[in-house]
Short mmCIF file of C-alpha atoms in Angstrom, two decimals:
data_model
loop_
_atom_site.label_atom_id
_atom_site.label_comp_id
_atom_site.label_asym_id
_atom_site.label_seq_id
_atom_site.Cartn_x
_atom_site.Cartn_y
_atom_site.Cartn_z
CA MET A 1 13.22 -29.08 -1.56
CA LYS A 2 12.51 -29.30 -5.13
CA ALA A 3 10.35 -26.48 -6.31
CA GLU A 4 8.81 -29.00 -9.14
CA TYR A 5 6.45 -30.38 -6.75
CA LYS A 6 4.76 -27.72 -5.30
CA GLY A 7 1.16 -27.89 -6.14
CA GLN A 8 1.30 -31.07 -7.76
CA ALA A 9 -0.74 -33.59 -7.33
CA HIS A 10 0.15 -35.93 -4.03
CA ILE A 11 -0.40 -39.34 -6.36
CA LYS A 12 2.27 -37.72 -9.24
CA ILE A 13 4.41 -36.92 -6.05
CA LEU A 14 4.43 -40.36 -4.51
CA GLN A 15 5.20 -42.05 -8.63
CA GLU A 16 7.72 -39.77 -9.31
CA ILE A 17 9.68 -40.04 -6.05
CA TYR A 18 8.93 -44.00 -6.36
CA LYS A 19 10.65 -44.08 -9.34
CA ARG A 20 14.22 -41.88 -8.79
CA ALA A 21 13.89 -44.83 -5.75
CA LEU A 22 13.61 -47.26 -7.76
CA ASP A 23 16.43 -46.19 -10.09
CA ILE A 24 18.75 -45.30 -7.25
CA VAL A 25 18.47 -48.94 -5.58
CA ASN A 26 18.78 -50.71 -9.80
CA LYS A 27 22.03 -48.18 -9.53
CA GLY A 28 23.36 -49.21 -6.28
CA ASN A 29 23.60 -45.67 -5.31
CA LEU A 30 21.48 -45.68 -2.16
CA GLU A 31 24.24 -45.02 0.22
CA SER A 32 24.73 -41.81 -1.95
CA LEU A 33 21.65 -39.98 -0.23
CA PHE A 34 23.24 -40.71 3.08
CA ASN A 35 25.17 -37.61 2.54
CA ASP A 36 22.79 -35.59 2.33
CA VAL A 37 22.04 -36.43 6.33
CA ASP A 38 24.14 -35.82 8.75
CA LYS A 39 24.58 -39.05 11.28
CA VAL A 40 21.74 -38.05 14.18
CA GLU A 41 19.24 -38.10 10.87
CA LYS A 42 20.84 -40.51 9.98
CA ALA A 43 20.33 -42.77 12.87
CA HIS A 44 16.24 -42.04 13.52
CA LEU A 45 15.80 -42.94 9.76
CA LYS A 46 17.28 -45.94 10.47
CA THR A 47 15.12 -46.56 13.37
CA VAL A 48 12.12 -46.09 11.13
CA VAL A 49 13.51 -48.50 8.82
CA ASP A 50 14.27 -51.11 11.56
CA ASN A 51 10.81 -50.81 12.52
CA PHE A 52 8.87 -50.88 8.92
CA GLU A 53 6.79 -53.96 10.12
CA ARG A 54 6.02 -52.87 13.66
CA GLY A 55 5.64 -49.70 13.11
CA ARG A 56 3.14 -49.26 9.92
CA GLY A 57 0.95 -46.27 11.38
CA VAL A 58 4.17 -44.64 11.88
CA LEU A 59 5.54 -45.19 8.58
CA THR A 60 2.27 -44.19 6.71
CA VAL A 61 2.11 -40.79 9.01
CA LEU A 62 5.73 -39.89 7.80
CA ILE A 63 5.11 -40.53 4.63
CA THR A 64 2.24 -38.70 4.34
CA SER A 65 3.82 -35.95 6.33
CA LEU A 66 6.76 -35.22 3.98
CA VAL A 67 4.78 -36.07 0.38
CA HIS A 68 2.07 -33.17 1.80
CA LYS A 69 5.21 -31.02 2.72
CA LEU A 70 6.42 -31.26 -0.94
CA HIS A 71 2.25 -30.36 -2.24
CA ASN A 72 2.14 -27.53 -0.13
CA PRO A 73 5.65 -26.37 2.04
CA ASN A 74 4.15 -23.37 3.11
CA GLN A 75 2.20 -25.72 5.33
CA ASP A 76 3.34 -26.69 9.23
CA ILE A 77 3.04 -30.61 8.61
CA ARG A 78 3.11 -31.15 12.44
CA LEU A 79 -0.33 -30.11 12.49
CA HIS A 80 -1.79 -33.37 11.22
CA GLN A 81 -5.29 -32.28 11.85
CA ASP A 82 -7.52 -29.23 10.10
CA ASN A 83 -8.93 -28.94 13.07
CA LEU A 84 -6.02 -27.94 14.63
CA LYS A 85 -5.16 -24.04 13.88
CA GLY A 86 -3.55 -23.80 10.47
CA GLY A 87 -3.78 -27.43 10.43
CA TYR A 88 -4.88 -29.67 7.63
CA SER A 89 -6.17 -33.28 6.61
CA GLY A 90 -3.75 -35.82 7.14
CA ARG A 91 -5.63 -38.51 7.78
CA GLY A 92 -7.61 -37.56 4.13
CA ILE A 93 -4.88 -37.33 2.37
CA ASP A 94 -3.34 -41.04 3.56
CA THR A 95 -6.64 -42.86 3.44
CA LYS A 96 -7.12 -41.33 -0.56
CA PHE A 97 -3.80 -41.30 -1.58
CA ILE A 98 -0.79 -42.51 0.85
CA THR A 99 -1.94 -45.78 2.12
CA PRO A 100 -3.60 -47.61 -1.53
CA PHE A 101 -0.41 -46.39 -3.09
CA MET A 102 1.99 -48.46 -0.35
CA LYS A 103 -0.94 -51.33 -1.08
CA GLU A 104 0.04 -51.51 -4.23
CA MET A 105 3.90 -51.06 -4.19
CA GLY A 106 3.42 -54.08 -1.79
CA PHE A 107 5.08 -52.10 1.17
CA PRO A 108 3.99 -52.52 4.51
CA ALA A 109 0.46 -50.79 4.48
CA MET A 110 -2.46 -49.75 7.62
CA ALA A 111 -5.63 -51.47 6.41
CA GLU A 112 -7.06 -47.66 5.83
CA SER A 113 -4.86 -45.12 7.62
CA GLY A 114 -2.05 -44.44 9.50
CA TRP A 115 -4.22 -42.01 11.22
CA LEU A 116 -6.60 -44.82 12.10
CA THR A 117 -3.71 -45.87 15.48
CA ARG A 118 -5.03 -44.91 18.56
CA SER A 119 -1.04 -43.51 19.44
CA LEU A 120 -1.36 -41.29 16.37
CA GLU A 121 -4.77 -40.44 16.06
CA GLN A 122 -4.91 -37.60 19.24
CA ASN A 123 -5.43 -34.13 18.58
CA ARG A 124 -2.32 -32.76 19.51
CA PRO A 125 0.63 -31.65 16.75
CA TYR A 126 3.40 -34.23 15.84
CA ASN A 127 6.03 -32.17 18.45
CA PHE A 128 7.95 -33.48 21.44
CA SER A 129 5.37 -32.40 23.81
CA TYR A 130 3.27 -35.46 21.85
CA PRO A 131 1.57 -37.58 23.82
CA GLY A 132 0.58 -40.71 22.17
CA LYS A 133 1.84 -43.61 23.31
CA ILE A 134 4.18 -45.15 20.28
CA THR A 135 5.96 -47.56 20.39
CA PRO A 136 8.76 -48.32 20.82
CA LYS A 137 10.32 -45.28 22.53
CA GLU A 138 12.66 -45.03 19.73
CA LEU A 139 10.61 -45.13 17.10
CA LYS A 140 8.43 -42.32 18.71
CA ILE A 141 11.53 -40.52 19.15
CA ALA A 142 12.70 -40.82 15.66
CA PHE A 143 8.64 -39.91 13.98
CA LEU A 144 9.16 -36.23 16.44
CA PHE A 145 12.73 -35.78 15.29
CA LEU A 146 12.32 -35.73 11.93
CA LEU A 147 9.35 -34.03 11.54
CA ASP A 148 10.79 -31.52 13.71
CA GLN A 149 14.46 -31.45 11.42
CA ILE A 150 11.68 -30.77 8.77
CA GLN A 151 10.21 -27.83 9.97
CA SER A 152 12.47 -26.28 12.62
CA TYR A 153 15.35 -26.78 10.65
CA ASN A 154 14.05 -26.61 7.30
CA LYS A 155 15.86 -30.05 6.09
CA SER A 156 14.79 -31.97 2.81
CA ALA A 157 11.81 -33.81 3.05
CA GLU A 158 12.65 -35.04 -0.74
CA THR A 159 15.94 -36.89 0.75
CA TYR A 160 14.18 -38.46 3.64
CA LEU A 161 11.11 -39.54 1.49
CA LEU A 162 14.18 -41.16 -0.90
CA ILE A 163 15.87 -42.68 1.12
CA LEU A 164 12.61 -44.59 2.71
CA PHE A 165 11.24 -45.15 -0.29
CA ALA A 166 14.28 -46.80 -1.62
CA LYS A 167 14.76 -48.99 1.71
CA LEU A 168 11.22 -49.83 1.33
CA ILE A 169 11.75 -51.36 -2.10
CA GLU A 170 14.57 -53.37 -0.98
CA HIS A 171 12.47 -54.82 2.18
CA ARG A 172 10.12 -55.81 -0.33
CA GLU A 173 12.16 -57.77 -2.31
CA GLN A 174 13.98 -59.12 -0.12
CA LYS A 175 10.44 -60.65 1.13
CA ASN A 176 10.14 -61.82 -2.47
CA ILE A 177 13.37 -63.31 -2.61
CA ASP A 178 12.98 -65.51 1.27
CA LEU A 179 9.41 -66.42 -0.22
CA ALA A 180 10.72 -67.43 -3.29
CA LYS A 181 13.17 -70.36 -2.01
CA PRO A 182 11.11 -73.70 -2.44
CA THR A 183 11.22 -75.95 0.68
CA ASN A 184 10.02 -79.84 0.94
CA LEU A 185 7.84 -79.63 4.04
CA THR A 186 5.46 -82.18 5.97
CA ILE A 187 2.03 -81.54 6.14
CA SER A 188 2.35 -81.90 9.80
CA THR A 189 5.53 -79.65 10.05
CA ILE A 190 3.71 -77.27 8.20
CA ILE A 191 0.65 -77.65 10.61
CA ASN A 192 2.93 -77.17 13.84
CA TYR A 193 4.36 -73.56 11.84
CA LEU A 194 0.91 -72.39 11.60
CA LYS A 195 -0.41 -73.90 15.10
CA TYR A 196 3.04 -71.81 16.95
CA HIS A 197 2.55 -68.88 14.27
CA PHE A 198 -1.28 -68.44 15.87
CA GLU A 199 -0.33 -68.97 19.18
CA SER A 200 2.66 -66.82 19.36
CA SER A 201 1.94 -63.29 21.54
CA TYR A 202 2.27 -60.13 19.83
CA SER A 203 2.74 -56.61 20.62
CA SER A 204 0.78 -55.35 17.39
CA ARG A 205 -2.76 -55.81 16.41
CA GLY A 206 -3.98 -58.63 14.31
CA ALA A 207 -3.29 -61.46 14.87
CA SER A 208 -6.81 -62.67 14.98
CA ARG A 209 -6.56 -61.76 11.40
CA LEU A 210 -3.69 -64.73 10.69
CA PRO A 211 -5.97 -68.10 10.40
CA THR A 212 -8.31 -66.45 8.09
CA LEU A 213 -4.94 -65.20 6.01
CA ALA A 214 -3.74 -68.99 5.96
CA ILE A 215 -7.05 -70.30 5.03
CA PHE A 216 -7.16 -68.03 1.84
CA SER A 217 -3.66 -68.77 1.13
CA ILE A 218 -3.72 -72.35 1.15
CA TYR A 219 -6.92 -72.26 -1.00
CA GLN A 220 -4.72 -69.06 -3.54
CA CYS A 221 -2.63 -72.56 -3.97
CA LEU A 222 -5.24 -75.19 -4.29
CA ILE A 223 -7.24 -73.32 -6.94
CA LYS A 224 -4.59 -73.38 -9.25
CA GLU A 225 -3.81 -77.17 -8.65
CA LEU A 226 -7.28 -78.88 -8.55
CA LYS A 227 -9.59 -79.71 -11.14
CA ARG A 228 -12.39 -79.68 -8.89
CA PHE A 229 -11.71 -75.55 -8.68
CA GLU A 230 -11.61 -74.76 -12.33
CA GLY A 231 -13.24 -71.69 -13.28
CA LYS A 232 -13.94 -71.16 -9.90
CA ILE A 233 -12.37 -67.77 -7.73
CA LEU A 234 -11.95 -66.75 -4.39
CA VAL A 235 -13.90 -63.35 -3.32
CA PRO A 236 -11.73 -61.08 -2.35
CA LEU A 237 -10.77 -60.69 1.84
CA GLU A 238 -13.06 -58.09 3.63
CA GLU A 239 -11.14 -55.50 5.74
CA HIS A 240 -10.34 -56.90 9.21
CA THR A 241 -12.40 -53.72 11.91
CA SER A 242 -13.62 -56.51 14.29
CA ALA A 243 -13.91 -59.70 15.26
CA ASP A 244 -15.57 -62.35 13.45
CA LYS A 245 -17.80 -63.26 15.20
CA SER A 246 -19.29 -59.84 15.28
CA SER A 247 -19.40 -59.22 12.14
CA GLY A 248 -21.01 -62.23 10.78
CA ARG A 249 -18.47 -63.55 8.98
CA VAL A 250 -18.66 -66.84 11.49
#
């Protein structure tokens, strides 16, 4: 762990780690980072990487924990709530710094905080006895293992963060490449794709938001192309914390 992070603002740590990770990716030196971790650590980090989208809550909480460890090396980051003896407010740091940064960078992010996920909000330390039902099971094991490595074996929070950020950058760029590929599709094909997308079964929450996102995306395209929308702007989407009927949006 590098001493210069101690006491730095969380946002400064995020920016510095991101800058270094971006440089590593641009120079093609990502594999060199794995020289600083053993095979077991590498396997568990890969599990987190493989679940970037599905496990956004775990990703957010893990990054929050690692950043705070750099900020305050004496903090046991498994004690993630300030009402635990010797604990700190992980949710407060996440809400103020981590999730906004993740959104700004185009990384997988929660609506507000990883601690709003039921499986992660329990008032128990993040040790191997933690009862939260984090899924898939291998992601829970990886999450708790990595935190234990930091606390019990003095492994490098900085190295873990650099690996995660480098992989997040690669993940983001791959999505951008896929979205940039032009494809000619008929309207009926697009409708069928959307219907299949909306009606599929998902293991994570948020599927009810898909129709709203689809319509919003369509208008984002139309407003640039049609003269009738000249000078008009789209009202930003609101946070989706309840059903549309309950919130009064429909």
